[in-house]
Amino acid sequence: QVQLVESGGGLVQAGGSLRLSCVASGFTFSDYRMGWFRQTPGKEREFVATISRYGASTNYTNSVKGRFTISRDNAKKALYLQMNSLKPEDTAVYSCAASRGGGTYHYWGQGTQVTVSS
C-alpha cells in the first residue's frame, strides 16, 4: 500500500519559515523522483520543486527560487521542503508526489496547509 504523508504546515507571518516533510511507504523510495506541488482555491495545481532520485539534481519554479530548498533522505524515505522568506502568495495546500520517470507523478499525498499572513 503506497502512502505519502505530509506534515509541517501551519500559519506563519510573512518573512517567516516553515519546513515541510513527506514520509513515504509502500514503494522503493529511491527509485522515484520526488516533487512538491501546491494548490489554492480557484487556481491550478502548480509545480514548486523536484528532486532527482539521489538528490543530485533539483528544480524550482521561478517564484520560489532562492527561498525554498527541496531535499530528501532515502534512508528515511522522506522528502523535505525548507521554505524561507515566506510570502502571502505562498499560501496553499502543499502536496508531495512521486514519479517513476517520464514527467508523470504516480503517487500523491493528501497535502498540508501552509498559510502565510501579512
mmCIF file with all atom_site columns, C-alpha atoms in Angstrom:
data_model
loop_
_atom_site.group_PDB
_atom_site.id
_atom_site.type_symbol
_atom_site.label_atom_id
_atom_site.label_alt_id
_atom_site.label_comp_id
_atom_site.label_asym_id
_atom_site.label_entity_id
_atom_site.label_seq_id
_atom_site.pdbx_PDB_ins_code
_atom_site.Cartn_x
_atom_site.Cartn_y
_atom_site.Cartn_z
_atom_site.occupancy
_atom_site.B_iso_or_equiv
_atom_site.pdbx_formal_charge
_atom_site.auth_seq_id
_atom_site.auth_comp_id
_atom_site.auth_asym_id
_atom_site.auth_atom_id
_atom_site.pdbx_PDB_model_num
ATOM 1   C CA . GLN A 1 1   ? 0.000  0.000  0.000   1.00 0.00 ? 1   GLN A CA 1
ATOM 2   C CA . VAL A 1 2   ? 1.556  3.243  -1.181  1.00 0.00 ? 2   VAL A CA 1
ATOM 3   C CA . GLN A 1 3   ? 1.381  6.215  1.125   1.00 0.00 ? 3   GLN A CA 1
ATOM 4   C CA . LEU A 1 4   ? 2.806  9.717  1.110   1.00 0.00 ? 4   LEU A CA 1
ATOM 5   C CA . VAL A 1 5   ? 2.078  11.689 4.258   1.00 0.00 ? 5   VAL A CA 1
ATOM 6   C CA . GLU A 1 6   ? 2.926  15.364 4.514   1.00 0.00 ? 6   GLU A CA 1
ATOM 7   C CA . SER A 1 7   ? 3.403  17.338 7.693   1.00 0.00 ? 7   SER A CA 1
ATOM 8   C CA . GLY A 1 8   ? 4.834  20.632 8.867   1.00 0.00 ? 8   GLY A CA 1
ATOM 9   C CA . GLY A 1 9   ? 2.299  23.056 7.515   1.00 0.00 ? 9   GLY A CA 1
ATOM 10  C CA . GLY A 1 10  ? 0.808  25.807 9.586   1.00 0.00 ? 10  GLY A CA 1
ATOM 11  C CA . LEU A 1 11  ? 0.267  29.513 9.989   1.00 0.00 ? 11  LEU A CA 1
ATOM 12  C CA . VAL A 1 12  ? 3.264  31.787 9.723   1.00 0.00 ? 12  VAL A CA 1
ATOM 13  C CA . GLN A 1 13  ? 3.812  35.501 9.276   1.00 0.00 ? 13  GLN A CA 1
ATOM 14  C CA . ALA A 1 14  ? 5.272  36.898 6.097   1.00 0.00 ? 14  ALA A CA 1
ATOM 15  C CA . GLY A 1 15  ? 9.033  36.615 6.188   1.00 0.00 ? 15  GLY A CA 1
ATOM 16  C CA . GLY A 1 16  ? 8.935  33.538 8.356   1.00 0.00 ? 16  GLY A CA 1
ATOM 17  C CA . SER A 1 17  ? 9.940  29.962 7.661   1.00 0.00 ? 17  SER A CA 1
ATOM 18  C CA . LEU A 1 18  ? 8.418  26.507 7.633   1.00 0.00 ? 18  LEU A CA 1
ATOM 19  C CA . ARG A 1 19  ? 9.833  23.073 6.931   1.00 0.00 ? 19  ARG A CA 1
ATOM 20  C CA . LEU A 1 20  ? 7.541  20.559 5.290   1.00 0.00 ? 20  LEU A CA 1
ATOM 21  C CA . SER A 1 21  ? 8.121  16.827 5.489   1.00 0.00 ? 21  SER A CA 1
ATOM 22  C CA . CYS A 1 22  ? 6.761  13.961 3.434   1.00 0.00 ? 22  CYS A CA 1
ATOM 23  C CA . VAL A 1 23  ? 7.211  10.381 4.583   1.00 0.00 ? 23  VAL A CA 1
ATOM 24  C CA . ALA A 1 24  ? 6.758  7.610  2.024   1.00 0.00 ? 24  ALA A CA 1
ATOM 25  C CA . SER A 1 25  ? 5.883  3.952  2.387   1.00 0.00 ? 25  SER A CA 1
ATOM 26  C CA . GLY A 1 26  ? 4.844  1.051  0.187   1.00 0.00 ? 26  GLY A CA 1
ATOM 27  C CA . PHE A 1 27  ? 7.320  1.579  -2.629  1.00 0.00 ? 27  PHE A CA 1
ATOM 28  C CA . THR A 1 28  ? 11.031 1.778  -3.279  1.00 0.00 ? 28  THR A CA 1
ATOM 29  C CA . PHE A 1 29  ? 11.549 5.419  -2.475  1.00 0.00 ? 29  PHE A CA 1
ATOM 30  C CA . SER A 1 30  ? 14.977 5.743  -4.070  1.00 0.00 ? 30  SER A CA 1
ATOM 31  C CA . ASP A 1 31  ? 13.571 4.633  -7.434  1.00 0.00 ? 31  ASP A CA 1
ATOM 32  C CA . TYR A 1 32  ? 11.380 7.717  -7.647  1.00 0.00 ? 32  TYR A CA 1
ATOM 33  C CA . ARG A 1 33  ? 11.908 11.314 -8.475  1.00 0.00 ? 33  ARG A CA 1
ATOM 34  C CA . MET A 1 34  ? 10.060 13.386 -5.894  1.00 0.00 ? 34  MET A CA 1
ATOM 35  C CA . GLY A 1 35  ? 8.316  16.697 -6.093  1.00 0.00 ? 35  GLY A CA 1
ATOM 36  C CA . TRP A 1 36  ? 6.384  19.300 -4.179  1.00 0.00 ? 36  TRP A CA 1
ATOM 37  C CA . PHE A 1 37  ? 3.283  20.893 -5.650  1.00 0.00 ? 37  PHE A CA 1
ATOM 38  C CA . ARG A 1 38  ? 0.859  23.456 -4.316  1.00 0.00 ? 38  ARG A CA 1
ATOM 39  C CA . GLN A 1 39  ? -2.711 24.468 -4.951  1.00 0.00 ? 39  GLN A CA 1
ATOM 40  C CA . THR A 1 40  ? -5.021 27.258 -3.817  1.00 0.00 ? 40  THR A CA 1
ATOM 41  C CA . PRO A 1 41  ? -8.774 27.519 -4.390  1.00 0.00 ? 41  PRO A CA 1
ATOM 42  C CA . GLY A 1 42  ? -9.554 28.712 -7.880  1.00 0.00 ? 42  GLY A CA 1
ATOM 43  C CA . LYS A 1 43  ? -6.066 28.070 -9.170  1.00 0.00 ? 43  LYS A CA 1
ATOM 44  C CA . GLU A 1 44  ? -4.451 25.161 -10.949 1.00 0.00 ? 44  GLU A CA 1
ATOM 45  C CA . ARG A 1 45  ? -2.041 22.993 -9.052  1.00 0.00 ? 45  ARG A CA 1
ATOM 46  C CA . GLU A 1 46  ? 1.464  24.201 -9.719  1.00 0.00 ? 46  GLU A CA 1
ATOM 47  C CA . PHE A 1 47  ? 4.879  22.654 -9.572  1.00 0.00 ? 47  PHE A CA 1
ATOM 48  C CA . VAL A 1 48  ? 7.040  24.004 -6.757  1.00 0.00 ? 48  VAL A CA 1
ATOM 49  C CA . ALA A 1 49  ? 10.183 21.899 -6.727  1.00 0.00 ? 49  ALA A CA 1
ATOM 50  C CA . THR A 1 50  ? 11.502 18.499 -7.761  1.00 0.00 ? 50  THR A CA 1
ATOM 51  C CA . ILE A 1 51  ? 14.500 16.418 -6.815  1.00 0.00 ? 51  ILE A CA 1
ATOM 52  C CA . SER A 1 52  ? 16.149 13.508 -8.570  1.00 0.00 ? 52  SER A CA 1
ATOM 53  C CA . ARG A 1 53  ? 16.343 10.038 -7.073  1.00 0.00 ? 53  ARG A CA 1
ATOM 54  C CA . TYR A 1 54  ? 19.600 10.550 -5.236  1.00 0.00 ? 54  TYR A CA 1
ATOM 55  C CA . GLY A 1 55  ? 19.304 14.279 -4.708  1.00 0.00 ? 55  GLY A CA 1
ATOM 56  C CA . ALA A 1 56  ? 21.916 15.315 -7.241  1.00 0.00 ? 56  ALA A CA 1
ATOM 57  C CA . SER A 1 57  ? 19.544 17.456 -9.278  1.00 0.00 ? 57  SER A CA 1
ATOM 58  C CA . THR A 1 58  ? 16.866 19.893 -8.162  1.00 0.00 ? 58  THR A CA 1
ATOM 59  C CA . ASN A 1 59  ? 14.471 22.160 -9.970  1.00 0.00 ? 59  ASN A CA 1
ATOM 60  C CA . TYR A 1 60  ? 12.312 25.042 -8.736  1.00 0.00 ? 60  TYR A CA 1
ATOM 61  C CA . THR A 1 61  ? 9.564  27.205 -10.061 1.00 0.00 ? 61  THR A CA 1
ATOM 62  C CA . ASN A 1 62  ? 10.806 30.761 -10.501 1.00 0.00 ? 62  ASN A CA 1
ATOM 63  C CA . SER A 1 63  ? 8.674  32.252 -7.755  1.00 0.00 ? 63  SER A CA 1
ATOM 64  C CA . VAL A 1 64  ? 10.391 30.209 -5.036  1.00 0.00 ? 64  VAL A CA 1
ATOM 65  C CA . LYS A 1 65  ? 13.975 30.188 -6.285  1.00 0.00 ? 65  LYS A CA 1
ATOM 66  C CA . GLY A 1 66  ? 16.343 31.367 -3.609  1.00 0.00 ? 66  GLY A CA 1
ATOM 67  C CA . ARG A 1 67  ? 13.730 30.950 -0.899  1.00 0.00 ? 67  ARG A CA 1
ATOM 68  C CA . PHE A 1 68  ? 12.795 27.261 -0.917  1.00 0.00 ? 68  PHE A CA 1
ATOM 69  C CA . THR A 1 69  ? 15.061 24.223 -0.759  1.00 0.00 ? 69  THR A CA 1
ATOM 70  C CA . ILE A 1 70  ? 13.972 20.690 -1.594  1.00 0.00 ? 70  ILE A CA 1
ATOM 71  C CA . SER A 1 71  ? 15.886 17.751 -0.145  1.00 0.00 ? 71  SER A CA 1
ATOM 72  C CA . ARG A 1 72  ? 15.446 14.055 0.500   1.00 0.00 ? 72  ARG A CA 1
ATOM 73  C CA . ASP A 1 73  ? 16.689 11.335 2.810   1.00 0.00 ? 73  ASP A CA 1
ATOM 74  C CA . ASN A 1 74  ? 16.339 7.982  1.111   1.00 0.00 ? 74  ASN A CA 1
ATOM 75  C CA . ALA A 1 75  ? 17.253 6.054  4.255   1.00 0.00 ? 75  ALA A CA 1
ATOM 76  C CA . LYS A 1 76  ? 14.284 7.647  5.997   1.00 0.00 ? 76  LYS A CA 1
ATOM 77  C CA . LYS A 1 77  ? 12.117 7.567  2.865   1.00 0.00 ? 77  LYS A CA 1
ATOM 78  C CA . ALA A 1 78  ? 11.483 11.227 3.459   1.00 0.00 ? 78  ALA A CA 1
ATOM 79  C CA . LEU A 1 79  ? 11.199 14.357 1.363   1.00 0.00 ? 79  LEU A CA 1
ATOM 80  C CA . TYR A 1 80  ? 11.557 17.880 2.707   1.00 0.00 ? 80  TYR A CA 1
ATOM 81  C CA . LEU A 1 81  ? 10.822 21.418 1.651   1.00 0.00 ? 81  LEU A CA 1
ATOM 82  C CA . GLN A 1 82  ? 12.512 24.189 3.580   1.00 0.00 ? 82  GLN A CA 1
ATOM 83  C CA . MET A 1 83  ? 10.583 27.386 2.967   1.00 0.00 ? 83  MET A CA 1
ATOM 84  C CA . ASN A 1 84  ? 12.160 30.686 3.952   1.00 0.00 ? 84  ASN A CA 1
ATOM 85  C CA . SER A 1 85  ? 11.135 34.307 3.456   1.00 0.00 ? 85  SER A CA 1
ATOM 86  C CA . LEU A 1 86  ? 7.553  33.228 3.065   1.00 0.00 ? 86  LEU A CA 1
ATOM 87  C CA . LYS A 1 87  ? 5.104  35.483 1.298   1.00 0.00 ? 87  LYS A CA 1
ATOM 88  C CA . PRO A 1 88  ? 1.300  35.599 1.468   1.00 0.00 ? 88  PRO A CA 1
ATOM 89  C CA . GLU A 1 89  ? 1.192  34.340 -2.107  1.00 0.00 ? 89  GLU A CA 1
ATOM 90  C CA . ASP A 1 90  ? 2.861  31.125 -0.916  1.00 0.00 ? 90  ASP A CA 1
ATOM 91  C CA . THR A 1 91  ? -0.365 30.257 0.893   1.00 0.00 ? 91  THR A CA 1
ATOM 92  C CA . ALA A 1 92  ? -1.570 26.923 -0.471  1.00 0.00 ? 92  ALA A CA 1
ATOM 93  C CA . VAL A 1 93  ? -2.019 23.255 0.209   1.00 0.00 ? 93  VAL A CA 1
ATOM 94  C CA . TYR A 1 94  ? 1.357  21.671 -0.416  1.00 0.00 ? 94  TYR A CA 1
ATOM 95  C CA . SER A 1 95  ? 1.487  18.077 -1.615  1.00 0.00 ? 95  SER A CA 1
ATOM 96  C CA . CYS A 1 96  ? 4.355  15.724 -2.222  1.00 0.00 ? 96  CYS A CA 1
ATOM 97  C CA . ALA A 1 97  ? 4.385  13.351 -5.160  1.00 0.00 ? 97  ALA A CA 1
ATOM 98  C CA . ALA A 1 98  ? 6.490  10.538 -6.597  1.00 0.00 ? 98  ALA A CA 1
ATOM 99  C CA . SER A 1 99  ? 7.424  9.875  -10.207 1.00 0.00 ? 99  SER A CA 1
ATOM 100 C CA . ARG A 1 100 ? 8.794  6.691  -11.780 1.00 0.00 ? 100 ARG A CA 1
ATOM 101 C CA . GLY A 1 101 ? 10.042 8.852  -14.620 1.00 0.00 ? 101 GLY A CA 1
ATOM 102 C CA . GLY A 1 102 ? 8.807  10.457 -17.787 1.00 0.00 ? 102 GLY A CA 1
ATOM 103 C CA . GLY A 1 103 ? 7.471  13.517 -16.007 1.00 0.00 ? 103 GLY A CA 1
ATOM 104 C CA . THR A 1 104 ? 4.357  11.793 -14.692 1.00 0.00 ? 104 THR A CA 1
ATOM 105 C CA . TYR A 1 105 ? 3.736  11.722 -10.962 1.00 0.00 ? 105 TYR A CA 1
ATOM 106 C CA . HIS A 1 106 ? 2.250  8.408  -9.947  1.00 0.00 ? 106 HIS A CA 1
ATOM 107 C CA . TYR A 1 107 ? 1.700  8.777  -6.213  1.00 0.00 ? 107 TYR A CA 1
ATOM 108 C CA . TRP A 1 108 ? 0.352  11.748 -4.292  1.00 0.00 ? 108 TRP A CA 1
ATOM 109 C CA . GLY A 1 109 ? -0.069 12.718 -0.685  1.00 0.00 ? 109 GLY A CA 1
ATOM 110 C CA . GLN A 1 110 ? -3.102 14.413 0.809   1.00 0.00 ? 110 GLN A CA 1
ATOM 111 C CA . GLY A 1 111 ? -1.332 17.696 1.367   1.00 0.00 ? 111 GLY A CA 1
ATOM 112 C CA . THR A 1 112 ? -0.592 20.035 4.236   1.00 0.00 ? 112 THR A CA 1
ATOM 113 C CA . GLN A 1 113 ? -1.914 23.570 4.563   1.00 0.00 ? 113 GLN A CA 1
ATOM 114 C CA . VAL A 1 114 ? 0.520  26.474 4.581   1.00 0.00 ? 114 VAL A CA 1
ATOM 115 C CA . THR A 1 115 ? -0.923 29.875 5.407   1.00 0.00 ? 115 THR A CA 1
ATOM 116 C CA . VAL A 1 116 ? 1.228  32.990 5.314   1.00 0.00 ? 116 VAL A CA 1
ATOM 117 C CA . SER A 1 117 ? -0.273 36.077 6.891   1.00 0.00 ? 117 SER A CA 1
ATOM 118 C CA . SER A 1 118 ? 0.637  39.661 6.096   1.00 0.00 ? 118 SER A CA 1
#
